[in-house]
């Protein structure tokens, strides 16, 4: 064509679809069927259905990826790393399907271009506005409303405005009514909500192509969410009377602004420059007030007869009044980060591509925390030196004979004010090769990460983390009968990430210059991918992951009046498993996939266990013991089906099963003595109830069986410019016939078990939603 220019566009390397051994992708069309469902539309609803992802329930957007800690999942939005991209403390993500064109979960040995994770990388690609047409999309549902407006710019770009609000008041009122006719302890908690959960968010996306070789883009987001609760409970029976009041308020604000350019200085070079800033601010105020008066029973009095001091206190009166057990938790946590990165790809010819880049990530963590509460400390754990430092009214503790179950109620006032900064510098280089017949491909890369940490009164840094990665891809067979392609992939590599716990470091925390470490993992994987005729695809991958230098915190609660945390960077873990997926790609009448994941994961905290708190291990296992982490599940499976019997009618269904997470084994309920100081400064013995719990690797919660269904009706105008969808959806349908069992709760002061429910945290009722969507 004389005088005309032909432009052929293609995705930049490493931004295409699913790759065996590296990642699995979800297209925009798949997102509309798996993420746009239910009372909250969330991209994570679709991600949680992928192989290698652990089940988290309806309200859980932080899954375990192939046995990794949920906090190890890192999200990237158009190349910008996001810290805590969640609403409602991780219940759902900020990624509305209407602002996303595709999502890709990388949980294998992915490219050296990305880092800051040791388990999973979620790459979100934003939706681009149309450069030629004005588009308007509105959605009104039972719990949320959204509006999208896209406007073209001279045929070379466009700008997209997006907004979303939720209104859960009617949903809360409905559930409060159900709680009066359905006896369920967890459902009854809905009556405590004073401020209905809310989300308010807005986003802008813009892009403009100045020339065929130069494009600019911009994305911005701002969102807020929160919830409030007020709870009042009266104790009024023959043995116990009093009241308990709980007040809780949570508010969260976050946002980011990202901009960048993509250019081709010459036909063999691709240049991408990205920069941006983001913030997150969380404010929490919680208060608990407990006033209890109770009657001693004879069994309790018999159990303390051999202790003259306790027995003398208990026989002064047939009843006791516990001191006002007020608990206060106030937290203000602010995160600010700024990032810049440059990526260059160079076509070397003959199938070789070289790429390298540098990245700088600045993080600021500011935290003010006040915790005022009472803790029960075993008396035998208190040293005589510590007792001597207590107020005079506690002097009797040194005279008490040894008694295993005897505890003392001591106040703990923990105040912290941390102001920390992190400078993470990263660089990478890699070489890709694809043979002319595409029978063989490889990628060899090296990524280097370094963190310089600056606190209020100290500084520390990590040793550079060297992360080499290698992938080998083999095409075994192609176009043989019903077999379109048979591919085999192997890969191995090292990964590093900053543990979120380091943001809580206050003072120097006894951390030396090179004591600070990245979380590290070494991952190896092998996979087979088979593409069949009739648009079927089968993929199976097996992997082994060794976790080391993992951070965790232990806290001393028995040696002083403060809670003293200690940071450790010596945690290790072994993880192995396999997952598979059989997928029917897009077709006229039906599509979907079936996936299954098996995961074996055990962790070890050399300094964990013992008396105190351990923020790296959520079980009661002692130090020196390998344990299944609290988020672990052996089995996860999902069936996702989309039926399209008519052009104007679709049925989307999701069914799955997941084995239970670890839980502590528990013994029988028994009474035990707790000594405290009453409002007059005199010692009092309190009769309380407890049951021992201990780690048992064979103890598991019940299986979960989620089932969701969505019916969609479509209307189209003759010109095809206007589309309308009316839908009805139901989530958690299996709750009608299946009630997972948990450890039955009991009252600490009466010892009576709660008959209304158990300690299981799956949602107890189905969630029905309906809505209307209109697009022009």
XYZ file of C-alpha atoms in Angstrom, residues 382-769:
388
model
C 6.305 -15.407 86.997
C 9.745 -15.027 88.493
C 10.227 -13.775 92.055
C 12.102 -10.800 90.665
C 9.140 -9.896 88.478
C 6.650 -10.323 91.343
C 8.784 -8.046 93.517
C 8.391 -5.317 90.913
C 4.585 -5.471 90.958
C 2.422 -3.117 93.085
C 2.302 -4.069 96.813
C -1.178 -5.609 96.548
C 0.304 -8.425 94.423
C 2.871 -9.440 97.072
C 0.764 -12.483 98.015
C 1.787 -14.131 94.713
C 5.211 -14.988 96.117
C 3.549 -16.913 98.986
C 1.294 -19.106 96.879
C 2.260 -22.792 96.630
C 2.736 -24.242 93.142
C -0.524 -25.042 91.396
C -0.592 -25.928 87.678
C -3.932 -24.322 86.838
C -3.580 -21.206 88.979
C -3.475 -17.967 87.003
C -3.290 -14.316 87.875
C -5.069 -11.484 86.092
C -2.551 -8.748 85.310
C -3.012 -5.504 83.377
C -1.066 -5.021 80.193
C -0.728 -1.557 78.699
C 1.070 -1.729 75.371
C 1.788 1.497 73.503
C 3.851 1.646 70.385
C 4.655 4.309 67.851
C 6.628 3.053 64.901
C 7.880 5.150 62.008
C 9.834 3.054 59.534
C 11.018 3.516 55.980
C 12.177 0.958 53.459
C 14.175 1.461 50.267
C 14.005 -1.657 48.104
C 16.233 -1.605 45.046
C 15.838 -4.309 42.411
C 17.444 -5.104 39.118
C 17.074 -7.950 36.667
C 18.441 -9.289 33.446
C 17.210 -12.203 31.373
C 17.643 -13.960 28.065
C 14.802 -15.692 26.207
C 15.096 -18.061 23.275
C 12.484 -19.717 21.060
C 13.590 -22.077 18.273
C 12.412 -21.327 14.722
C 9.954 -24.251 14.772
C 8.842 -23.328 18.329
C 9.772 -26.802 19.541
C 12.057 -25.478 22.263
C 12.105 -22.376 24.399
C 14.026 -21.233 27.424
C 14.337 -18.285 29.765
C 17.342 -17.672 31.982
C 17.246 -14.713 34.315
C 18.730 -13.200 37.437
C 16.957 -10.826 39.789
C 18.688 -9.004 42.669
C 16.762 -7.396 45.561
C 18.188 -5.275 48.363
C 16.420 -3.569 51.272
C 17.714 -0.632 53.288
C 15.549 -0.190 56.388
C 15.473 3.098 58.299
C 13.750 3.266 61.684
C 13.382 6.064 64.212
C 16.649 5.382 65.965
C 18.433 2.773 63.897
C 19.053 1.517 60.416
C 19.582 -1.949 59.002
C 19.907 -3.590 55.641
C 19.705 -6.988 54.074
C 22.357 -8.751 52.135
C 21.528 -8.648 48.409
C 19.130 -11.472 47.578
C 20.259 -13.228 44.401
C 17.338 -14.875 42.609
C 18.392 -16.856 39.510
C 15.559 -18.480 37.550
C 15.522 -20.960 34.689
C 12.673 -22.325 32.574
C 12.871 -24.901 29.784
C 9.905 -25.477 27.444
C 9.629 -28.460 25.076
C 6.977 -29.002 22.431
C 6.772 -32.786 22.167
C 4.063 -33.085 19.575
C 1.919 -30.843 17.409
C -1.132 -31.387 15.161
C -1.402 -35.160 15.510
C -5.012 -36.316 15.183
C -7.091 -34.960 18.075
C -3.890 -33.639 19.660
C -3.208 -30.017 18.792
C -0.161 -29.656 21.032
C 1.732 -31.498 23.770
C 4.164 -29.402 25.830
C 6.484 -30.194 28.712
C 7.952 -27.552 31.030
C 10.485 -27.632 33.841
C 11.743 -24.716 35.885
C 13.566 -23.776 39.038
C 14.339 -20.496 40.743
C 14.763 -18.430 43.889
C 12.352 -15.768 45.136
C 12.387 -13.109 47.861
C 9.884 -10.776 49.526
C 9.595 -8.366 52.437
C 7.531 -9.804 55.259
C 4.781 -7.335 56.316
C 5.779 -7.953 59.939
C 8.896 -5.786 59.527
C 6.671 -2.701 59.373
C 5.946 -3.223 63.094
C 9.586 -2.972 64.187
C 9.871 -0.376 66.940
C 13.189 0.985 68.164
C 16.070 -1.216 67.128
C 14.312 -4.424 68.319
C 17.809 -5.865 68.804
C 18.192 -6.170 65.031
C 21.751 -5.905 63.769
C 22.781 -4.449 60.441
C 22.502 -7.688 58.473
C 20.111 -9.555 60.803
C 17.201 -8.247 58.732
C 16.331 -10.738 56.003
C 13.954 -11.226 53.116
C 11.521 -14.111 53.170
C 13.064 -16.575 50.707
C 11.911 -19.612 48.767
C 13.421 -22.008 46.277
C 10.796 -23.387 43.901
C 11.099 -26.166 41.331
C 8.283 -27.221 39.022
C 7.477 -29.612 36.187
C 4.343 -29.453 34.056
C 2.601 -31.007 31.076
C 0.065 -29.131 28.954
C -2.112 -30.867 26.366
C -4.252 -28.909 23.897
C -6.935 -31.043 22.278
C -9.382 -30.596 19.463
C -12.813 -29.145 20.240
C -11.123 -26.417 22.335
C -10.175 -28.619 25.289
C -6.989 -28.044 27.279
C -5.470 -30.126 30.084
C -2.643 -28.983 32.340
C -0.953 -30.756 35.251
C 1.941 -29.388 37.326
C 3.925 -30.742 40.257
C 6.167 -28.615 42.430
C 8.431 -28.487 45.469
C 9.092 -25.319 47.446
C 11.601 -24.814 50.252
C 10.920 -21.727 52.378
C 13.716 -20.211 54.444
C 14.602 -17.011 56.338
C 10.882 -16.571 57.030
C 10.071 -13.816 59.537
C 7.867 -14.342 62.593
C 7.340 -12.664 65.952
C 7.289 -14.013 69.482
C 6.043 -11.845 72.320
C 6.941 -12.064 76.003
C 3.856 -11.428 78.161
C 5.152 -12.744 81.490
C 8.365 -10.825 82.201
C 7.107 -7.245 82.355
C 3.971 -5.132 82.316
C 4.421 -4.521 78.589
C 4.060 -6.873 75.654
C 7.614 -7.239 74.354
C 7.902 -8.518 70.765
C 10.990 -10.243 69.392
C 11.579 -10.571 65.652
C 13.036 -13.757 64.208
C 14.212 -14.445 60.658
C 14.963 -18.145 60.831
C 11.625 -19.771 59.966
C 11.692 -22.571 57.381
C 9.132 -24.677 55.555
C 8.701 -27.550 53.133
C 5.886 -27.453 50.602
C 5.074 -29.843 47.783
C 2.036 -30.769 45.781
C 0.410 -30.890 42.386
C -2.585 -29.334 40.673
C -4.421 -30.015 37.459
C -6.986 -28.313 35.280
C -9.219 -29.544 32.462
C -10.624 -26.557 30.592
C -13.225 -26.204 27.855
C -12.393 -22.978 26.087
C -14.937 -20.449 24.850
C -17.681 -22.019 22.714
C -21.260 -21.357 21.648
C -23.119 -23.531 24.159
C -20.864 -24.170 27.141
C -17.418 -23.665 28.598
C -15.657 -23.814 31.960
C -13.090 -25.867 33.813
C -12.472 -28.482 36.469
C -9.465 -28.067 38.769
C -7.970 -30.044 41.634
C -5.128 -29.103 43.980
C -3.228 -31.227 46.489
C -0.932 -29.392 48.909
C 1.385 -30.668 51.628
C 2.944 -27.866 53.683
C 4.759 -27.867 57.006
C 6.544 -24.996 58.724
C 9.038 -24.767 61.545
C 9.689 -21.847 63.910
C 12.893 -22.616 65.848
C 12.172 -19.902 68.429
C 8.386 -20.329 68.551
C 6.144 -21.960 71.140
C 6.312 -21.787 74.902
C 4.564 -19.210 77.076
C 3.710 -16.133 75.079
C 2.349 -15.117 71.715
C 3.646 -16.274 68.361
C 2.615 -14.304 65.278
C 4.202 -16.726 62.848
C 2.377 -19.842 64.028
C -1.330 -19.777 64.769
C -1.436 -23.108 66.565
C -0.386 -24.089 70.060
C 2.586 -26.134 68.882
C 5.756 -25.801 70.926
C 9.072 -24.621 69.563
C 11.020 -27.340 67.809
C 7.959 -28.915 66.165
C 7.077 -28.995 62.482
C 3.446 -28.036 62.048
C 0.772 -27.597 59.424
C 0.065 -23.837 59.264
C -3.423 -22.584 60.098
C -4.237 -21.818 56.437
C -3.285 -25.253 55.110
C -5.728 -27.515 53.265
C -4.788 -30.839 51.695
C -7.465 -30.838 49.002
C -9.098 -28.068 46.953
C -11.275 -28.618 43.914
C -13.535 -26.420 41.769
C -15.989 -27.012 38.942
C -16.869 -23.907 36.917
C -19.509 -24.278 34.204
C -21.201 -21.743 31.938
C -24.243 -22.974 30.011
C -25.601 -20.906 27.104
C -28.637 -22.791 25.817
C -30.107 -19.621 24.290
C -28.560 -16.426 23.048
C -30.547 -14.471 25.634
C -30.164 -16.866 28.581
C -27.056 -18.084 30.435
C -26.515 -20.210 33.540
C -23.247 -19.923 35.469
C -22.494 -22.442 38.229
C -19.574 -22.887 40.603
C -19.175 -25.920 42.860
C -16.210 -27.015 44.888
C -14.932 -28.927 47.859
C -12.093 -28.213 50.246
C -10.729 -30.243 53.120
C -10.594 -28.667 56.559
C -7.886 -26.440 57.970
C -5.881 -27.461 61.059
C -7.469 -26.813 64.415
C -6.310 -27.495 67.936
C -7.489 -30.612 69.695
C -9.443 -29.739 72.832
C -10.147 -31.452 76.107
C -13.111 -31.289 78.422
C -14.303 -28.104 80.111
C -13.161 -27.618 83.701
C -13.052 -24.859 86.282
C -9.858 -23.217 87.462
C -8.922 -20.367 89.831
C -7.823 -16.905 88.747
C -6.611 -14.404 91.321
C -7.045 -10.684 90.738
C -7.279 -7.378 92.577
C -10.768 -5.970 93.037
C -11.778 -2.305 92.946
C -10.924 -1.970 96.677
C -7.361 -3.200 96.130
C -8.018 -6.560 97.794
C -7.258 -9.981 96.278
C -10.203 -11.959 94.958
C -10.388 -15.439 93.486
C -12.447 -15.824 90.322
C -13.997 -19.101 89.213
C -13.521 -19.458 85.476
C -13.831 -22.254 82.951
C -11.524 -23.373 80.216
C -10.517 -26.382 78.229
C -6.989 -27.251 77.273
C -6.075 -27.165 73.614
C -2.989 -28.495 71.925
C -1.611 -29.005 68.468
C -2.489 -32.327 66.854
C -1.605 -32.690 63.190
C -4.496 -35.122 62.659
C -7.095 -32.657 63.954
C -8.927 -30.818 61.185
C -12.024 -28.704 60.716
C -14.901 -30.006 58.595
C -14.859 -30.026 54.813
C -16.404 -27.121 52.898
C -18.687 -27.461 49.853
C -19.361 -24.074 48.219
C -22.087 -23.898 45.550
C -23.035 -20.727 43.661
C -25.465 -20.259 40.761
C -26.248 -17.258 38.546
C -29.077 -16.925 35.995
C -28.638 -14.176 33.394
C -31.185 -12.845 30.913
C -29.940 -10.662 28.032
C -31.748 -8.138 25.858
C -30.262 -6.623 22.697
C -31.423 -3.880 20.365
C -31.446 -4.482 16.640
C -28.343 -2.403 16.006
C -26.373 -4.161 18.732
C -25.366 -0.932 20.447
C -27.425 -1.413 23.611
C -27.116 -4.450 25.858
C -29.108 -5.264 28.981
C -28.596 -8.023 31.549
C -30.992 -8.986 34.317
C -29.591 -11.543 36.732
C -30.470 -13.558 39.811
C -27.688 -15.215 41.834
C -27.440 -17.373 44.928
C -24.203 -18.102 46.785
C -23.428 -20.671 49.460
C -26.428 -22.845 48.578
C -24.989 -25.920 50.288
C -25.583 -24.226 53.654
C -29.235 -25.281 53.280
C -28.341 -28.948 53.695
C -24.798 -29.041 55.101
C -23.669 -27.583 58.409
C -19.899 -27.931 58.985
C -19.102 -28.853 62.560
C -16.681 -26.961 64.758
C -15.571 -26.973 68.375
C -18.602 -25.948 70.423
C -18.164 -22.624 72.195
C -18.754 -22.183 75.901
C -19.108 -19.364 78.424
C -15.913 -18.589 80.345
C -17.816 -17.780 83.557
C -20.567 -20.425 83.564
C -18.912 -23.289 81.712
C -22.118 -23.882 79.768
C -21.832 -24.734 76.096
C -23.569 -22.501 73.565
C -26.369 -24.500 71.969
C -26.943 -22.090 69.081
C -23.840 -22.850 67.056
C -20.242 -23.973 66.891
C -16.822 -22.574 66.253
C -17.089 -23.122 62.503
C -16.763 -19.907 60.464
C -18.413 -20.820 57.141
C -21.345 -18.522 56.440
C -24.516 -20.172 57.838
C -27.085 -19.135 55.189
C -27.264 -18.664 51.390
C -26.739 -15.165 50.021
C -29.207 -14.169 47.300
C -28.594 -11.210 45.011
